[in-house]
Tab-separated table of C-alpha atoms in Angstrom:
chain	number	residue	atom	x	y	z
W	1	MET	CA	0.000	0.000	0.000
W	2	SER	CA	1.631	3.254	1.106
W	3	THR	CA	3.639	4.716	3.975
W	4	ILE	CA	2.356	7.195	6.555
W	5	LEU	CA	4.737	9.481	8.430
W	6	PHE	CA	4.129	9.716	12.189
W	7	VAL	CA	5.705	12.863	13.641
W	8	LEU	CA	6.038	12.576	17.413
W	9	THR	CA	7.347	14.862	20.110
W	10	GLY	CA	10.840	14.222	21.427
W	11	ALA	CA	10.040	15.887	24.752
W	12	ASP	CA	9.511	13.994	27.987
W	13	HIS	CA	8.103	16.991	29.874
W	14	TRP	CA	6.123	20.190	29.538
W	15	THR	CA	7.568	23.273	31.213
W	16	LEU	CA	4.914	25.091	33.224
W	17	ALA	CA	4.670	28.816	33.884
W	18	ASP	CA	6.558	28.550	37.176
W	19	GLY	CA	9.434	26.687	35.497
W	20	THR	CA	8.618	23.241	36.842
W	21	GLU	CA	8.728	20.308	34.435
W	22	HIS	CA	5.468	18.406	34.164
W	23	PRO	CA	6.228	14.822	33.025
W	24	SER	CA	4.740	14.303	29.597
W	25	GLY	CA	5.456	13.023	26.096
W	26	PHE	CA	2.957	11.641	23.568
W	27	TRP	CA	-0.496	10.355	24.546
W	28	ALA	CA	-0.762	6.589	24.108
W	29	GLU	CA	-4.261	6.349	22.616
W	30	GLU	CA	-3.470	9.046	20.061
W	31	ALA	CA	-0.622	6.957	18.671
W	32	VAL	CA	-2.032	3.459	19.183
W	33	ALA	CA	-5.546	3.898	17.725
W	34	PRO	CA	-4.388	5.483	14.438
W	35	TYR	CA	-1.416	3.106	14.154
W	36	GLU	CA	-3.690	0.080	14.459
W	37	ALA	CA	-6.156	1.537	11.942
W	38	PHE	CA	-3.447	2.361	9.410
W	39	LYS	CA	-1.742	-1.019	9.727
W	40	ALA	CA	-5.073	-2.859	9.471
W	41	ALA	CA	-5.685	-0.987	6.211
W	42	GLY	CA	-2.357	-2.239	4.882
W	43	HIS	CA	-0.246	0.887	5.275
W	44	ASP	CA	3.277	1.110	6.635
W	45	VAL	CA	4.301	3.602	9.309
W	46	VAL	CA	7.562	5.485	9.794
W	47	VAL	CA	8.109	7.437	13.030
W	48	ALA	CA	10.078	10.682	13.038
W	49	THR	CA	11.081	12.843	16.006
W	50	PRO	CA	13.329	15.870	16.569
W	51	GLY	CA	16.868	14.533	16.472
W	52	GLY	CA	15.620	10.970	16.025
W	53	VAL	CA	15.168	10.467	19.779
W	54	VAL	CA	12.998	7.564	20.916
W	55	PRO	CA	9.693	9.195	21.907
W	56	THR	CA	8.466	9.086	25.499
W	57	VAL	CA	4.907	8.076	26.307
W	58	ASP	CA	3.064	10.175	28.859
W	59	LYS	CA	2.691	7.635	31.652
W	60	GLY	CA	-0.587	9.244	32.614
W	61	SER	CA	-2.054	8.059	29.336
W	62	LEU	CA	-1.537	4.459	30.454
W	63	ALA	CA	-3.504	4.928	33.691
W	64	PRO	CA	-6.719	2.922	34.207
W	65	GLU	CA	-8.853	6.074	34.483
W	66	PHE	CA	-7.963	7.049	30.918
W	67	ASN	CA	-8.471	3.562	29.487
W	68	GLY	CA	-11.780	2.434	30.890
W	69	GLY	CA	-10.254	0.485	33.751
W	70	GLN	CA	-7.249	-1.725	34.420
W	71	GLU	CA	-8.027	-4.199	31.649
W	72	GLY	CA	-8.120	-1.399	29.099
W	73	ALA	CA	-4.915	0.066	30.513
W	74	ASP	CA	-3.195	-3.296	30.175
W	75	ARG	CA	-4.380	-3.599	26.571
W	76	MET	CA	-3.122	-0.089	25.776
W	77	ALA	CA	0.291	-0.767	27.303
W	78	ALA	CA	0.599	-4.046	25.393
W	79	ALA	CA	-0.439	-2.413	22.121
W	80	LEU	CA	2.052	0.383	22.643
W	81	ALA	CA	4.860	-2.060	23.407
W	82	SER	CA	4.139	-3.922	20.164
W	83	ILE	CA	4.771	-0.855	17.969
W	84	ASP	CA	8.347	-1.525	16.950
W	85	GLU	CA	8.544	1.636	14.844
W	86	LEU	CA	8.491	3.757	18.009
W	87	GLN	CA	11.862	2.320	19.012
W	88	HIS	CA	13.496	3.180	15.682
W	89	PRO	CA	12.542	6.736	14.724
W	90	ILE	CA	14.246	8.732	12.022
W	91	SER	CA	15.223	12.365	12.536
W	92	LEU	CA	12.869	15.064	11.302
W	93	GLU	CA	15.833	16.501	9.417
W	94	ASP	CA	16.002	13.307	7.326
W	95	VAL	CA	12.340	13.294	6.271
W	96	ASP	CA	11.749	13.211	2.516
W	97	LEU	CA	8.087	14.131	2.296
W	98	ASP	CA	7.791	12.663	-1.204
W	99	ALA	CA	8.270	9.202	0.322
W	100	TYR	CA	5.003	9.395	2.272
W	101	ALA	CA	1.370	9.264	1.254
W	102	ALA	CA	0.169	11.060	4.382
W	103	VAL	CA	1.402	12.742	7.558
W	104	PHE	CA	0.049	12.282	11.087
W	105	TYR	CA	0.810	14.132	14.334
W	106	PRO	CA	-0.434	12.653	17.632
W	107	GLY	CA	-0.609	14.808	20.729
W	108	GLY	CA	0.156	14.709	24.407
W	109	HIS	CA	1.614	17.780	26.101
W	110	GLY	CA	5.045	17.029	24.595
W	111	PRO	CA	4.370	18.959	21.357
W	112	MET	CA	3.668	22.053	23.476
W	113	GLU	CA	7.288	21.805	24.636
W	114	ASP	CA	9.193	21.148	21.411
W	115	LEU	CA	7.180	20.928	18.185
W	116	SER	CA	5.474	24.264	18.847
W	117	ALA	CA	8.804	25.945	18.033
W	118	ASP	CA	10.479	23.322	15.825
W	119	ARG	CA	11.298	24.876	12.455
W	120	VAL	CA	11.933	21.534	10.720
W	121	SER	CA	8.548	20.221	11.823
W	122	GLY	CA	7.021	23.529	10.779
W	123	ARG	CA	8.482	23.172	7.288
W	124	ILE	CA	7.143	19.613	7.025
W	125	LEU	CA	3.670	20.866	7.933
W	126	VAL	CA	3.792	23.726	5.405
W	127	ASP	CA	5.010	21.412	2.668
W	128	ALA	CA	2.397	18.763	3.469
W	129	LEU	CA	-0.360	21.344	3.492
W	130	ASP	CA	0.745	22.857	0.188
W	131	SER	CA	1.194	19.457	-1.488
W	132	ASP	CA	-2.438	18.454	-0.842
W	133	LYS	CA	-1.038	15.389	0.929
W	134	PRO	CA	-3.476	14.136	3.595
W	135	LEU	CA	-2.409	15.657	6.923
W	136	ALA	CA	-3.961	14.660	10.252
W	137	VAL	CA	-3.223	16.254	13.629
W	138	VAL	CA	-4.907	15.474	16.951
W	139	CYS	CA	-5.350	16.933	20.457
W	140	HIS	CA	-2.162	18.826	21.474
W	141	GLY	CA	-0.493	17.873	18.181
W	142	PRO	CA	-1.757	21.133	16.619
W	143	ALA	CA	0.767	22.942	18.818
W	144	ALA	CA	3.161	22.066	15.983
W	145	MET	CA	1.109	24.305	13.688
W	146	LEU	CA	2.426	27.321	15.585
W	147	ALA	CA	5.840	26.752	13.968
W	148	ALA	CA	4.370	26.444	10.467
W	149	THR	CA	5.045	29.951	9.228
W	150	ARG	CA	5.583	31.217	5.706
W	151	ALA	CA	8.328	33.538	4.495
W	152	ASP	CA	6.149	36.576	5.168
W	153	GLY	CA	5.634	35.504	8.792
W	154	THR	CA	2.018	34.417	8.434
W	155	ASN	CA	0.871	31.054	9.705
W	156	ALA	CA	0.274	28.471	6.974
W	157	PHE	CA	-2.910	27.295	8.711
W	158	ALA	CA	-4.483	30.749	8.951
W	159	GLY	CA	-7.979	30.547	7.503
W	160	TYR	CA	-8.213	26.763	7.869
W	161	GLU	CA	-10.906	25.231	10.057
W	162	VAL	CA	-9.050	23.504	12.880
W	163	THR	CA	-9.864	21.817	16.161
W	164	ALA	CA	-7.513	20.877	18.999
W	165	PHE	CA	-7.507	20.342	22.748
W	166	THR	CA	-9.644	23.206	23.974
W	167	ASP	CA	-8.968	25.726	26.712
W	168	THR	CA	-12.054	24.354	28.461
W	169	GLU	CA	-10.606	20.840	28.443
W	170	GLU	CA	-7.248	22.120	29.685
W	171	THR	CA	-9.080	23.869	32.515
W	172	GLN	CA	-11.061	20.750	33.387
W	173	ALA	CA	-7.822	18.736	33.341
W	174	GLY	CA	-6.477	21.108	35.999
W	175	LEU	CA	-3.507	22.458	34.054
W	176	ALA	CA	-4.777	25.658	32.428
W	177	ASP	CA	-3.862	27.914	35.337
W	178	LYS	CA	-0.340	26.439	35.405
W	179	ALA	CA	0.390	26.740	31.678
W	180	LYS	CA	2.564	29.359	29.991
W	181	TRP	CA	0.000	29.486	27.212
W	182	LEU	CA	-3.089	27.645	26.053
W	183	LEU	CA	-3.307	25.878	22.721
W	184	GLU	CA	-6.746	26.999	21.539
W	185	SER	CA	-5.951	30.620	22.333
W	186	ARG	CA	-2.612	30.520	20.510
W	187	LEU	CA	-4.143	28.870	17.438
W	188	VAL	CA	-6.830	31.552	17.293
W	189	GLU	CA	-4.110	34.203	17.552
W	190	ALA	CA	-2.369	32.499	14.598
W	191	GLY	CA	-5.469	33.030	12.503
W	192	VAL	CA	-7.088	29.590	12.331
W	193	ALA	CA	-10.865	29.227	12.332
W	194	PHE	CA	-11.117	27.239	15.563
W	195	ARG	CA	-13.977	24.767	15.949
W	196	SER	CA	-14.819	22.730	19.034
W	197	GLY	CA	-17.258	20.069	20.121
W	198	GLU	CA	-18.293	18.878	23.568
W	199	PRO	CA	-15.394	18.497	26.012
W	200	TRP	CA	-13.819	15.022	25.885
W	201	ALA	CA	-16.208	13.767	23.184
W	202	PRO	CA	-14.984	12.724	19.729
W	203	PHE	CA	-14.869	15.702	17.367
W	204	VAL	CA	-13.115	15.855	14.004
W	205	VAL	CA	-12.855	18.723	11.517
W	206	VAL	CA	-11.966	18.223	7.847
W	207	ASP	CA	-10.862	21.206	5.770
W	208	ARG	CA	-9.353	20.411	2.376
W	209	ASN	CA	-6.431	17.980	2.950
W	210	LEU	CA	-6.284	18.789	6.677
W	211	VAL	CA	-7.963	16.598	9.311
W	212	THR	CA	-7.839	17.648	12.961
W	213	GLY	CA	-9.176	15.994	16.118
W	214	GLN	CA	-10.021	17.674	19.403
W	215	ASN	CA	-8.912	15.188	22.067
W	216	PRO	CA	-7.805	11.589	22.691
W	217	ALA	CA	-11.310	10.270	21.962
W	218	SER	CA	-11.009	11.829	18.498
W	219	ALA	CA	-7.932	9.820	17.500
W	220	ALA	CA	-9.759	6.798	16.073
W	221	PRO	CA	-12.360	8.778	14.057
W	222	LEU	CA	-9.561	11.051	12.822
W	223	ALA	CA	-7.682	7.983	11.560
W	224	ASP	CA	-10.835	6.883	9.710
W	225	GLU	CA	-11.063	10.266	7.986
W	226	LEU	CA	-7.416	10.089	6.943
W	227	LEU	CA	-7.921	6.601	5.529
W	228	LYS	CA	-10.850	7.891	3.447
W	229	LYS	CA	-8.471	10.366	1.832
W	230	LEU	CA	-6.038	7.534	1.021
W	231	ALA	CA	-8.701	5.260	-0.455
């Protein structure tokens, strides 16, 4: 079939407003659910991170309360451990976008730390957007869009309909008042047409070749939308 590029954060923490490091990384469900959907559809996956570092899972995303209980948490951990590609990432600097049929960014708070200011990731996003290649980004993954600027300084996603982890959800998660900045607010400042659904419920927005998902529950339906574009 074809190969899908997974761009993951290389960060293992998120620096809060007071300078403390909140342990983080990528969110398990947001990598596992799309990975399983893409592989089941016959696609290959290549993982890329800043500097080619092995990505860190946010341990909170493996907790029973985020996986419907202990049995679900065990299944998530086992599924994550079976993804061999996560242990052998390539560096973002070595990405040849022409080699991939689609690009996918999972979230977790990690992207708030590194991808939000990563120029190489930003260039990949601009190039994917301009190539009409299917591009899917979920939850806190859209933080990477903040680095996707054009030569004139404007954001490449300005004018696109986009969803992401909302300020309301960040508040309900108990981290909004500790954050240096909030994702929804920054995306709106960048000029995107922000859309949101009910907190924590699946919500996906499709605008041209861009597919965005609001939260972890949106990862599986987002993967379905991306697969439709590859059909």
